[in-house]
PDB file of C-alpha atoms in Angstrom:
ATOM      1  CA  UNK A 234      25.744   9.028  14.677  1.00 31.00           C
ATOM      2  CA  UNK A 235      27.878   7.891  11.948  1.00 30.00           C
ATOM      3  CA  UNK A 236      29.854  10.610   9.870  1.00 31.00           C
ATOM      4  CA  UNK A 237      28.164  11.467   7.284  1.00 32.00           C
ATOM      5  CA  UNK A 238      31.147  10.273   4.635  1.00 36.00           C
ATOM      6  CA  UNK A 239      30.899   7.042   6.330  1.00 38.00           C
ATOM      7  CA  UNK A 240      28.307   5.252   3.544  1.00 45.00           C
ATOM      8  CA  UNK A 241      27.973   5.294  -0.996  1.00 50.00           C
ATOM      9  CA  UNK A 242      25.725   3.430  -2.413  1.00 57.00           C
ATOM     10  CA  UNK A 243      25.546   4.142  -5.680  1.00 51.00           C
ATOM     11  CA  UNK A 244      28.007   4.036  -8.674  1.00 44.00           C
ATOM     12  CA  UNK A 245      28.165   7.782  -8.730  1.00 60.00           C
ATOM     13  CA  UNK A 246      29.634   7.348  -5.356  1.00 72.00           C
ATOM     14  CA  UNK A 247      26.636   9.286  -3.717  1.00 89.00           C
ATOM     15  CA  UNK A 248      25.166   8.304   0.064  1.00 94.00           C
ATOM     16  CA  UNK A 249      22.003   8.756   2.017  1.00 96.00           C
ATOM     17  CA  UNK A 250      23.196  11.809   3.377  1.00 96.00           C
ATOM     18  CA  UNK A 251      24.734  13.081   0.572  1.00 96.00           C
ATOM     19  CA  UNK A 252      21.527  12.941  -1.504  1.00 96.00           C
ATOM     20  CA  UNK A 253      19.522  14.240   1.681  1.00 96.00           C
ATOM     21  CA  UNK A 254      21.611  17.462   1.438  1.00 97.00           C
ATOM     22  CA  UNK A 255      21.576  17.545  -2.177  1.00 97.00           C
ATOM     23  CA  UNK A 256      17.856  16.986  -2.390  1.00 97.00           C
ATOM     24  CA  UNK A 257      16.580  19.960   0.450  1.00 96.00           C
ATOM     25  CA  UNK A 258      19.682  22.181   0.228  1.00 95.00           C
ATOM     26  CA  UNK A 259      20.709  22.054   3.957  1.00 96.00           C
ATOM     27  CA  UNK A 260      24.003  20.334   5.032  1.00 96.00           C
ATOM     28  CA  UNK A 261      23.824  16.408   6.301  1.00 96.00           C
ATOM     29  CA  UNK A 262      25.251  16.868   9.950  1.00 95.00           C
ATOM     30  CA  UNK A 263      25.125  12.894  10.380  1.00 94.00           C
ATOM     31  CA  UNK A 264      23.175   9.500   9.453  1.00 94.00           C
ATOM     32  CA  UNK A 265      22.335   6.118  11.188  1.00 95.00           C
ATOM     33  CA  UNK A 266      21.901   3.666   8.910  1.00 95.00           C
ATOM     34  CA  UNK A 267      18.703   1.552   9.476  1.00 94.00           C
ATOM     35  CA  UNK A 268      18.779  -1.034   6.958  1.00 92.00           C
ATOM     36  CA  UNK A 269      20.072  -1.282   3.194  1.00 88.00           C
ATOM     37  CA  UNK A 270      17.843   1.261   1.743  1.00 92.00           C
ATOM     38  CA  UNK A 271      16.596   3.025   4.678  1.00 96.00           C
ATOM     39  CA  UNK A 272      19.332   5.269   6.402  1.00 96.00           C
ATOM     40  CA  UNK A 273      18.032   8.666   9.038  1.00 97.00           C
ATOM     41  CA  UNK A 274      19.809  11.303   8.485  1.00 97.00           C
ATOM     42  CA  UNK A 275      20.199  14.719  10.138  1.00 97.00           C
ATOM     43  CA  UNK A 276      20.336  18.104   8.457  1.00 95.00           C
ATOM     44  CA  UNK A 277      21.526  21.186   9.323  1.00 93.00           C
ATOM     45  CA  UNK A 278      19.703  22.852  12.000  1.00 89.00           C
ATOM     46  CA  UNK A 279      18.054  19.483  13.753  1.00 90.00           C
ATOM     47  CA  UNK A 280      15.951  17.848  11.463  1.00 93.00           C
ATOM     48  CA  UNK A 281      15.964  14.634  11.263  1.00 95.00           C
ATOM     49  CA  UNK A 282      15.038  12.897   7.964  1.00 97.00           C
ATOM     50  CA  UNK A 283      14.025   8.977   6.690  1.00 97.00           C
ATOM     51  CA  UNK A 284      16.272   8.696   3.228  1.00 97.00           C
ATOM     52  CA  UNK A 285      15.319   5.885   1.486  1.00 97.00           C
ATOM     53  CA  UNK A 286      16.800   4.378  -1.644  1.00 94.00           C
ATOM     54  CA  UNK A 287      14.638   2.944  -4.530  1.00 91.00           C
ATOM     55  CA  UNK A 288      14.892   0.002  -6.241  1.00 83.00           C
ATOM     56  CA  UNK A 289      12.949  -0.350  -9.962  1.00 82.00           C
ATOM     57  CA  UNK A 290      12.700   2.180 -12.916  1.00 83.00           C
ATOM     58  CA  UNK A 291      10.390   4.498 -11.374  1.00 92.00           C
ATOM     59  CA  UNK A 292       9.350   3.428  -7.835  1.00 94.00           C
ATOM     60  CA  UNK A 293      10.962   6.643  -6.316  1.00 95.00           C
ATOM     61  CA  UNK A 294       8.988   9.053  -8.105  1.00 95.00           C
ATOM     62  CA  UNK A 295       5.876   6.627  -8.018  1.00 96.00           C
ATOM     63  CA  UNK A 296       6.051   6.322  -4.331  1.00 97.00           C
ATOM     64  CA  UNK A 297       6.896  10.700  -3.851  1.00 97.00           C
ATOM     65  CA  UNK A 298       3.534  10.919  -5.852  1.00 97.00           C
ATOM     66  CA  UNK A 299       1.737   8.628  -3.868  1.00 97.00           C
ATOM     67  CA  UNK A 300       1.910  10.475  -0.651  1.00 98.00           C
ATOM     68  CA  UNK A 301       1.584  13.884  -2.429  1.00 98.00           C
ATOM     69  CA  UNK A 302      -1.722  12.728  -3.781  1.00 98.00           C
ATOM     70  CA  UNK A 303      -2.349  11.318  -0.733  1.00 98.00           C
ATOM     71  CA  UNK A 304      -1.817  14.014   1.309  1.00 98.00           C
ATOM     72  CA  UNK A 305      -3.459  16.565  -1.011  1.00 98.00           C
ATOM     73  CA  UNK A 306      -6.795  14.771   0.772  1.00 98.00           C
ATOM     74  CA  UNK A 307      -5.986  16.654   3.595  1.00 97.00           C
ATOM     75  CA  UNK A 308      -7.015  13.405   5.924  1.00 97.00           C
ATOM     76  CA  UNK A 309      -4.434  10.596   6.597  1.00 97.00           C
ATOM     77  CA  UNK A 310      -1.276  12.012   7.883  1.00 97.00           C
ATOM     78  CA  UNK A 311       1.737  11.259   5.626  1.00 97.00           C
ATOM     79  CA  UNK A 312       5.526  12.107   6.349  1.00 97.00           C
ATOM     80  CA  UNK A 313       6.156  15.251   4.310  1.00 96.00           C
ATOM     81  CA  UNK A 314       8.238  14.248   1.227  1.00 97.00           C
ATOM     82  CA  UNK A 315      11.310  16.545   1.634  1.00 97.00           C
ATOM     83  CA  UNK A 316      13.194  15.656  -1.728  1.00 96.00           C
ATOM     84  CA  UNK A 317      13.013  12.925  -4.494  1.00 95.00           C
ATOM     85  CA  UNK A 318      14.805  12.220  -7.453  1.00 95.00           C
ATOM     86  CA  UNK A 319      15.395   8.534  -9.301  1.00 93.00           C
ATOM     87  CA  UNK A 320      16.973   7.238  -6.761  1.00 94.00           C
ATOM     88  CA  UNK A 321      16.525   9.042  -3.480  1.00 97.00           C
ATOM     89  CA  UNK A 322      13.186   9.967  -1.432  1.00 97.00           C
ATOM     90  CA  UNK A 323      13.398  12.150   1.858  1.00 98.00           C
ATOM     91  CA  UNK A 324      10.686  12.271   3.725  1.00 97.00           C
ATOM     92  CA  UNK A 325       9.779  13.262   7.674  1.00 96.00           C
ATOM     93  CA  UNK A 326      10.921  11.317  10.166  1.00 96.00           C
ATOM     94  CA  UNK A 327       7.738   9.872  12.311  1.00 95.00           C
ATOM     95  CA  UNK A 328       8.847   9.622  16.011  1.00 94.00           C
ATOM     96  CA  UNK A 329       6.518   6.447  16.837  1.00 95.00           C
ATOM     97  CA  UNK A 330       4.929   5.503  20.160  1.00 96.00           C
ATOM     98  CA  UNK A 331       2.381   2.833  21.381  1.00 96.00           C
ATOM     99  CA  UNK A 332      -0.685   1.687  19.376  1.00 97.00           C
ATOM    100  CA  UNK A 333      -3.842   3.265  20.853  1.00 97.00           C
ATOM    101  CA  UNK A 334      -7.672   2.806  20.547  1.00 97.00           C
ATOM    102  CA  UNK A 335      -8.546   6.528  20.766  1.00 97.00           C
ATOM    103  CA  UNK A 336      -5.653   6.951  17.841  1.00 97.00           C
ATOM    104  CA  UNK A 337      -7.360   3.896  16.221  1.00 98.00           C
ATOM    105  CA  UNK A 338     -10.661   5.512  15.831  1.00 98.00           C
ATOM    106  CA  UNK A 339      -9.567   8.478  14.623  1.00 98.00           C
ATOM    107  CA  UNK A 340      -7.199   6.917  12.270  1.00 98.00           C
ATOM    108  CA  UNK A 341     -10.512   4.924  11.039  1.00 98.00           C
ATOM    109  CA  UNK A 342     -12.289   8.401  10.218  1.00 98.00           C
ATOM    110  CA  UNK A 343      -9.181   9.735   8.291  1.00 98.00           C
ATOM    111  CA  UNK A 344      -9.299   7.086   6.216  1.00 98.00           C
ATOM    112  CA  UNK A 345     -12.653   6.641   4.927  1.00 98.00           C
ATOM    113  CA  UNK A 346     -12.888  10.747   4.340  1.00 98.00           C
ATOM    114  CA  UNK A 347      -9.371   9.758   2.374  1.00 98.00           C
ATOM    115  CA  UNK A 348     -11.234   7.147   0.421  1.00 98.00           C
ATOM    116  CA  UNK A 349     -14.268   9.860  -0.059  1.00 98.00           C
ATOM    117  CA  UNK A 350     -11.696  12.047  -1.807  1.00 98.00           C
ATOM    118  CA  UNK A 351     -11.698   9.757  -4.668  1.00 98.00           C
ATOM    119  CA  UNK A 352      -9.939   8.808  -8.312  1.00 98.00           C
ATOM    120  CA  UNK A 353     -10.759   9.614 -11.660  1.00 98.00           C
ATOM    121  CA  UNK A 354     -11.258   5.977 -11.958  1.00 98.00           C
ATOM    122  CA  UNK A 355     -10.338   2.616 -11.328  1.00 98.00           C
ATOM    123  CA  UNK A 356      -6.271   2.103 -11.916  1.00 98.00           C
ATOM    124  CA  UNK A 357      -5.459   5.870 -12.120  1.00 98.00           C
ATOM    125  CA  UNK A 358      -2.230   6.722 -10.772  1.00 97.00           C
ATOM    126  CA  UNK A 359      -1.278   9.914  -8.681  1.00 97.00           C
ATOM    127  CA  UNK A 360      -0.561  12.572 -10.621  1.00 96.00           C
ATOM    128  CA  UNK A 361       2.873  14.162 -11.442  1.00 93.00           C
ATOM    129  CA  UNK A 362       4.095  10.363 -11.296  1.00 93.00           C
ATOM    130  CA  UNK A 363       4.816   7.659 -13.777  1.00 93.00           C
ATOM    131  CA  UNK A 364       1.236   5.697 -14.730  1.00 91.00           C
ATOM    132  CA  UNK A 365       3.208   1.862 -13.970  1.00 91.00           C
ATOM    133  CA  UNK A 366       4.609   1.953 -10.339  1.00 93.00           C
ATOM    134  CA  UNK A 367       5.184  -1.046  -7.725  1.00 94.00           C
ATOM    135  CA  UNK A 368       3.363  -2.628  -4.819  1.00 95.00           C
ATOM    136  CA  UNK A 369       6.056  -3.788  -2.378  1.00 90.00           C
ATOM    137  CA  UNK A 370       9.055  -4.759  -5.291  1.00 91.00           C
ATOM    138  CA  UNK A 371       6.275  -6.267  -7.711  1.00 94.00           C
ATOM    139  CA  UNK A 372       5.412  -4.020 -10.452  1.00 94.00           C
ATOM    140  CA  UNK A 373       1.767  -2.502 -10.272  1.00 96.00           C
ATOM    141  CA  UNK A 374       0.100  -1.588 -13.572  1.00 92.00           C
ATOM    142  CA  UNK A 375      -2.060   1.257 -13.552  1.00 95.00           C
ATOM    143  CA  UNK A 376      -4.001   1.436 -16.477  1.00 96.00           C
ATOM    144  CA  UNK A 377      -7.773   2.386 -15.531  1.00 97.00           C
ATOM    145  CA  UNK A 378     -10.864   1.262 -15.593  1.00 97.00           C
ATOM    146  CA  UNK A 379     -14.580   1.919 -15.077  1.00 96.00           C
ATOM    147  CA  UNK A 380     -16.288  -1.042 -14.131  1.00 97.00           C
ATOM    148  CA  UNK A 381     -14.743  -2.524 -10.741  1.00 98.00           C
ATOM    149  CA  UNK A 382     -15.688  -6.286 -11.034  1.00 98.00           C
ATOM    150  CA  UNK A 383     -13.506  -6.160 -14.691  1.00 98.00           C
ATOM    151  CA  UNK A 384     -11.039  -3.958 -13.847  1.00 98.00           C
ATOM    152  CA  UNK A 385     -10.117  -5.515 -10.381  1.00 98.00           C
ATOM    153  CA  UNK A 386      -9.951  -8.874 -12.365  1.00 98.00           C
ATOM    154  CA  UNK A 387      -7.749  -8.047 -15.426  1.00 98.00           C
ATOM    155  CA  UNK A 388      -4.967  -5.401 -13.835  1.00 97.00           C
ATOM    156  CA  UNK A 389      -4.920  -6.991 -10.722  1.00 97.00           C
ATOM    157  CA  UNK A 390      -5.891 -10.390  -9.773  1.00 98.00           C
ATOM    158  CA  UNK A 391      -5.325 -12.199 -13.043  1.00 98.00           C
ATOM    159  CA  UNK A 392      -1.595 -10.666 -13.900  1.00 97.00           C
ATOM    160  CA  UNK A 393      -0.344 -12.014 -10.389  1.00 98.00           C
ATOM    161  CA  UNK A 394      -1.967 -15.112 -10.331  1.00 98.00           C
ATOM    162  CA  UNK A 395      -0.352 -15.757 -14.145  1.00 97.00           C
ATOM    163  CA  UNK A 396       2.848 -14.562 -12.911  1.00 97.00           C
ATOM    164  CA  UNK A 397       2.559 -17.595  -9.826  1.00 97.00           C
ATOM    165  CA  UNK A 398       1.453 -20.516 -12.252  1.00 97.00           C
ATOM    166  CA  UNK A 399       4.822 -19.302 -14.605  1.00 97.00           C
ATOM    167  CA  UNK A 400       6.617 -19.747 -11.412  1.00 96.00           C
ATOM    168  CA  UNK A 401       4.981 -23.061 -10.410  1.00 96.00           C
ATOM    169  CA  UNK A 402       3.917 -21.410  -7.325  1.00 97.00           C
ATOM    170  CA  UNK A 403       0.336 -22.216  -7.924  1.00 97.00           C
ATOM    171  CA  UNK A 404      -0.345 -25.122 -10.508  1.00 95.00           C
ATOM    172  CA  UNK A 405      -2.839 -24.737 -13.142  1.00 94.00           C
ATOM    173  CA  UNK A 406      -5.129 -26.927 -11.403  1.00 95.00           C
ATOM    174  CA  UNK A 407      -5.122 -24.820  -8.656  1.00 95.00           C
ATOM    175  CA  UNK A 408      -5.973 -21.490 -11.156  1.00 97.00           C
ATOM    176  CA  UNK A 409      -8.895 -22.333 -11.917  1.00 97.00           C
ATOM    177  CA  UNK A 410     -10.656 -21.443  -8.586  1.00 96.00           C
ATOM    178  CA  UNK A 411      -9.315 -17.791  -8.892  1.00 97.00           C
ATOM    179  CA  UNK A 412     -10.573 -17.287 -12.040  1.00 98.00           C
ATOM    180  CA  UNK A 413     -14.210 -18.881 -11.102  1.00 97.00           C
ATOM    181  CA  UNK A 414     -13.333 -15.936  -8.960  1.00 98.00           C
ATOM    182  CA  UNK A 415     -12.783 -13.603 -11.481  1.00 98.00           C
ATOM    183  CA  UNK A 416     -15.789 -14.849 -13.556  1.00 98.00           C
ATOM    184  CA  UNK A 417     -18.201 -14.274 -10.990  1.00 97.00           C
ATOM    185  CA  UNK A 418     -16.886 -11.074  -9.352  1.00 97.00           C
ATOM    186  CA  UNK A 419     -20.074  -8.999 -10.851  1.00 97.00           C
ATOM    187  CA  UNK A 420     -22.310 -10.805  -8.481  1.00 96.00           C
ATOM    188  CA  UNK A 421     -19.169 -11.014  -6.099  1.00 97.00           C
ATOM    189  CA  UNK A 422     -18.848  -7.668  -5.612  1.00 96.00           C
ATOM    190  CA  UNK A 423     -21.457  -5.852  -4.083  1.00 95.00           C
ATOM    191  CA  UNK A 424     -22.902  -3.392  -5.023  1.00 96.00           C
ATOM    192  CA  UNK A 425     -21.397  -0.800  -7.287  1.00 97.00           C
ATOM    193  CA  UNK A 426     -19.041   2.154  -5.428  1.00 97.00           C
ATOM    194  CA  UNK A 427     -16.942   5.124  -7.504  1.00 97.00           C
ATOM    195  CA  UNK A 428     -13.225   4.707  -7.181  1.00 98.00           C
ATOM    196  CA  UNK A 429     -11.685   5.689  -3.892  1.00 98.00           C
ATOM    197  CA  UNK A 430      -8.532   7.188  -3.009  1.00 98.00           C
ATOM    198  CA  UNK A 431      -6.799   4.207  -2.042  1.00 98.00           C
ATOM    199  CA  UNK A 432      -3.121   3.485  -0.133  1.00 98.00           C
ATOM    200  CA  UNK A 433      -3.053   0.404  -1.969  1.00 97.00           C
ATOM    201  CA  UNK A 434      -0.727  -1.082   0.248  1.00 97.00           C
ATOM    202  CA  UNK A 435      -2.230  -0.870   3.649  1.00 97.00           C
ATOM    203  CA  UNK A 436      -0.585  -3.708   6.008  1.00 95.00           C
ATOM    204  CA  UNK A 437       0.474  -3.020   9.494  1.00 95.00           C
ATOM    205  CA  UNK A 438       3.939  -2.321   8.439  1.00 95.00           C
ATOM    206  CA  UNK A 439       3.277   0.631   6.798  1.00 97.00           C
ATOM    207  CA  UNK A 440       0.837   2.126   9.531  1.00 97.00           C
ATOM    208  CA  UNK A 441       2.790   3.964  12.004  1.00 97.00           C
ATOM    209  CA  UNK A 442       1.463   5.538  15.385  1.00 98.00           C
ATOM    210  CA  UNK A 443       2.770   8.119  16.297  1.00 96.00           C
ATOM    211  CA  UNK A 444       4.225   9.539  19.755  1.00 96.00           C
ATOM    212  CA  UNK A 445       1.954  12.324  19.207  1.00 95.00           C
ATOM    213  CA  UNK A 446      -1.199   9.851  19.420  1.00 94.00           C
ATOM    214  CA  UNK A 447      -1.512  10.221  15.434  1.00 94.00           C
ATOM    215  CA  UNK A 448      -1.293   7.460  12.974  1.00 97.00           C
ATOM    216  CA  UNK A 449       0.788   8.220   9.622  1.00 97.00           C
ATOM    217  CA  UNK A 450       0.976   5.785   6.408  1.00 98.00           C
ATOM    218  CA  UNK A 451       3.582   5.210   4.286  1.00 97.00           C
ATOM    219  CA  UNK A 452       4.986   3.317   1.890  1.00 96.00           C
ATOM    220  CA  UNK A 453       1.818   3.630  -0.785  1.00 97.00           C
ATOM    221  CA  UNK A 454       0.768   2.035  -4.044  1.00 97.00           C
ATOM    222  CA  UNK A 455      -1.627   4.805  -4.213  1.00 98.00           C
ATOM    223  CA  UNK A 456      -3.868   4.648  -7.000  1.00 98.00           C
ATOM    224  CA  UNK A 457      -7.999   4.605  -7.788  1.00 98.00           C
ATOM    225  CA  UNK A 458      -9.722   1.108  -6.506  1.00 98.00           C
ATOM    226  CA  UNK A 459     -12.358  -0.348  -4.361  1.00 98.00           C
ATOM    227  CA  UNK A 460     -12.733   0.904  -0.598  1.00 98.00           C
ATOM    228  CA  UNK A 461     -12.962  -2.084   0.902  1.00 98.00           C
ATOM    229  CA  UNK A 462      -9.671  -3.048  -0.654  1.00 98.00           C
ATOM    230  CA  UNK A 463      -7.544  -0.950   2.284  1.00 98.00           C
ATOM    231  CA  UNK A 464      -9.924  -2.286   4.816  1.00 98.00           C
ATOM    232  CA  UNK A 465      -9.196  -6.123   3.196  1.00 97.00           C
ATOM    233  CA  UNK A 466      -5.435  -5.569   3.471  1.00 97.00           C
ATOM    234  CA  UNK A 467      -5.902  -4.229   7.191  1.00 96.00           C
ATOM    235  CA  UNK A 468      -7.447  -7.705   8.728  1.00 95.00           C
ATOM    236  CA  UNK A 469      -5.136  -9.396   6.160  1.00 93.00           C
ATOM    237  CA  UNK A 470      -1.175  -8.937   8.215  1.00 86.00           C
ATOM    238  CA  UNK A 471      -2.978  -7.879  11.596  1.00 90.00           C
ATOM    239  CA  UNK A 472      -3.397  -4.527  12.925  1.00 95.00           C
ATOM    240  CA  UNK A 473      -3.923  -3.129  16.272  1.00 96.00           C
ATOM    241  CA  UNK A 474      -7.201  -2.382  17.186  1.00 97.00           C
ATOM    242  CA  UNK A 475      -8.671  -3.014  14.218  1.00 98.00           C
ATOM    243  CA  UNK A 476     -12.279  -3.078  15.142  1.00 98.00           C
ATOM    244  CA  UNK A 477     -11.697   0.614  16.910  1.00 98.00           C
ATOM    245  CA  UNK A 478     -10.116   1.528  12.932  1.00 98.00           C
ATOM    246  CA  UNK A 479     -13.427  -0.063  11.504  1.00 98.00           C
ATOM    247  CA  UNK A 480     -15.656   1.347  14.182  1.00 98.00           C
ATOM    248  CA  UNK A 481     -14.257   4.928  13.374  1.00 98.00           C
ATOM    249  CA  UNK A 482     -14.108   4.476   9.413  1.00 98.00           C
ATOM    250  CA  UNK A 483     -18.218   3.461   9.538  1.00 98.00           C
ATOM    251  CA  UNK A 484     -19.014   6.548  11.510  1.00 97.00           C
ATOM    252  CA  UNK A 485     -18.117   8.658   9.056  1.00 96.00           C
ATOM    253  CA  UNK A 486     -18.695   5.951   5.847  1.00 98.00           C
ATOM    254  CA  UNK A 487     -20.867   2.925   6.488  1.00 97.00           C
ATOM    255  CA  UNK A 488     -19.855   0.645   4.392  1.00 97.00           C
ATOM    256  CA  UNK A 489     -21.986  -1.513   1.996  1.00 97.00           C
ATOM    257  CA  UNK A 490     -24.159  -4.613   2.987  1.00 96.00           C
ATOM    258  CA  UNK A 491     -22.621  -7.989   3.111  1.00 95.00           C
ATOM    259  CA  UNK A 492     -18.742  -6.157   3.547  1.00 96.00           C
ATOM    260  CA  UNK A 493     -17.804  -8.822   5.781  1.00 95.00           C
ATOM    261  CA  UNK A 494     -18.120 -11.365   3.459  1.00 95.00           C
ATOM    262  CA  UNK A 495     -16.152  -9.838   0.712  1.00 96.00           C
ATOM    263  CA  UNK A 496     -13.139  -9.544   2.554  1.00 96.00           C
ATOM    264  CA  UNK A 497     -11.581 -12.698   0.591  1.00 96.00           C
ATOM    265  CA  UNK A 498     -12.731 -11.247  -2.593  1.00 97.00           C
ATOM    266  CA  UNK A 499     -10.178  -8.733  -1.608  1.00 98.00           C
ATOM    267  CA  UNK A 500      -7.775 -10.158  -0.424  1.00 97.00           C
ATOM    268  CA  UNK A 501      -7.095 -12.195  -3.498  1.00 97.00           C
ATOM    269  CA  UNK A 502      -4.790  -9.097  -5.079  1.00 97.00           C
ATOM    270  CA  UNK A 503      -2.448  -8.691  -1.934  1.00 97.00           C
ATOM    271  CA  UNK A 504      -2.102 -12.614  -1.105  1.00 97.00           C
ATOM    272  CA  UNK A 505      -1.150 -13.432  -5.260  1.00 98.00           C
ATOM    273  CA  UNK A 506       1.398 -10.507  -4.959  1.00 97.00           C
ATOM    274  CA  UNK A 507       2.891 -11.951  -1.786  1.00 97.00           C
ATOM    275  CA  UNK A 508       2.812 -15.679  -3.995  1.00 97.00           C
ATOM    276  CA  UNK A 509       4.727 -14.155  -6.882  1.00 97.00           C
ATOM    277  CA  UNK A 510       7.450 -12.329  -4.252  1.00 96.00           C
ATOM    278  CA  UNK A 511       7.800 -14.779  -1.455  1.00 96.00           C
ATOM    279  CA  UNK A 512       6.144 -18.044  -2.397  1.00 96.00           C
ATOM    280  CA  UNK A 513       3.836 -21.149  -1.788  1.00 95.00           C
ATOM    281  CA  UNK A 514       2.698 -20.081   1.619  1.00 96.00           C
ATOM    282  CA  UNK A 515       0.990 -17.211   0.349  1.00 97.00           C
ATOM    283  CA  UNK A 516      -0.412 -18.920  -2.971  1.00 97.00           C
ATOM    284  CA  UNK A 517      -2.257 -21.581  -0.557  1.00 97.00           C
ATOM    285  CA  UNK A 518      -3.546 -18.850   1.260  1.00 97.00           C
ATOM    286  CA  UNK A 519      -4.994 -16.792  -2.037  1.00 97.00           C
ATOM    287  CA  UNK A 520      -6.630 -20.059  -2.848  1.00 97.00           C
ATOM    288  CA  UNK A 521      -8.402 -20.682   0.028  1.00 97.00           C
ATOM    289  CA  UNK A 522      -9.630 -17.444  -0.118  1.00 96.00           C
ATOM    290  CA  UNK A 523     -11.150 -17.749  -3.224  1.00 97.00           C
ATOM    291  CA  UNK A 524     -12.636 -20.710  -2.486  1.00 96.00           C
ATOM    292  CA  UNK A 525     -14.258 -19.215   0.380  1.00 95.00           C
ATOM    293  CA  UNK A 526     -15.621 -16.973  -1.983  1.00 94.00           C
ATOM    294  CA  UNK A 527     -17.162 -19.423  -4.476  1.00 93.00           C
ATOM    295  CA  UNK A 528     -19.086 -21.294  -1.408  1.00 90.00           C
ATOM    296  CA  UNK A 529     -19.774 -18.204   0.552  1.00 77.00           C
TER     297      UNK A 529
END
């Protein structure tokens, strides 16, 4: 490992390791730097810690909150959040090991009975963190809802896809199939579910399986949404075994009639987030989707 002096990254001079030590009041014995905001760090005694710097007014605390609230389900494992300030988060370092189908299935049950623990409604944030928070290093505003169909439209399909036409990503021909979208989601929908306890940003990247045969999450924009949103996001970047995850999540929550066929409908929020922060590709993607959706 690296000595821990070895690395500042702020203008108060202050490094991974330093703020590790600082934030759970045992000495940094060493680091390895991972990448430019995610450094491991060792603390007195053996442990081994993920430090990982924020970027955006607020994403530290927002993401600290997530897995709290997340966590507080007492279903999905999380890494245990060690320390977190405006800058800093230290959480537990998963040891990871091969994807599994036994770990699959099981990871499908914890999540649905974290969905069954629920939100006060559509949009609400974790509590003890700030209401406007981030999905990936696009801002994510929380303000709530009770009606899905409306809320999913206005705080998170529409603001994105606004954000891409400003951009020129998608042109304001193209716009007008996502908002047919948007127009028709009552019918769209399905039929009517209370807000779940969602990740909120549940790719493959941020599911990790454990050497211990257990799958952990991280990295959430946890807030209150729609179920089938997590599940939309799953098929969306690939993950392994997904059927097993599905086949485990409908044991313990079948999910509604006609799911299937909603997936697009879904998608639509995580594909015009990926147009705003990394371009065309994704905004041709978000509107074939919804034009899947408008012929069915």
């Amino acid at each position: 490992m690296h000595a821990t002096s070895s690395t500042s990254d702020g203008a108060d001079g202050e490094g991974p390791a330093a703020a590790a030590a600082r934030l759970t009041g045992r000495a940094a014995t060493g680091e390895r730097r991972l990448s430019g905001a995610l450094t491991e760090v060792t603390l007195d005694g053996g442990l081994t810690v993920m430090v990982k710097r924020g970027d955006g007014a607020g994403a530290v605390r927002a993401e600290a909150a997530g897995l709290r609230w997340l966590a507080d389900a007492g279903a999905v494992r999380l890494p245990a959040v060690h320390g977190d300030d405006e800058r800093w988060l230290v959480v537990d370092l998963v040891a990871q090991g091969p994807p599994s189908a036994r770990a699959a299935v099981r990871f499908g049950r914890d999540l649905a009975a974290l969905h069954a623990a629920g939100a006060p409604a559509f949009g609400a944030a974790p509590p003890g963190g700030p209401r406007d928070a981030y999905i990936g290093r696009a801002p994510m505003r929380n303000a709530t809802g009770s009606d899905w169909p409306r809320w999913y439209a206005e705080h998170r399909v529409l603001p994105y896809l606004r954000r891409a036409v400003d951009a020129g990503t998608v042109r304001a021909a193209e716009a007008t199939d996502v908002e047919r979208v948007c127009e028709r989601l009552p019918e769209l929908a399905g039929p009517a579910e209370p807000p779940a306890r969602l990740h909120g940003d549940l790719w493959n990247g941020n599911v990790l399986w454990g050497a211990d045969g257990q799958v952990r999450l991280i990295d959430p924009a946890a807030h209150g949404g729609h179920r089938e949103t997590d599940l939309a996001m799953l098929r969306l970047f690939g993950c392994p075994h997904l059927e097993a995850v599905l086949d485990g999540y409908r044991q313990v929550a079948p999910l509604a009639e006609g799911w299937a066929g909603r997936v697009g409908v879904h998608q639509l929020f995580p594909l015009l987030v990926h147009a705003v922060l990394f371009g065309r590709g994704y905004a041709e993607q978000a509107l074939e989707a919804a034009r899947r959706a408008l012929t069915g």
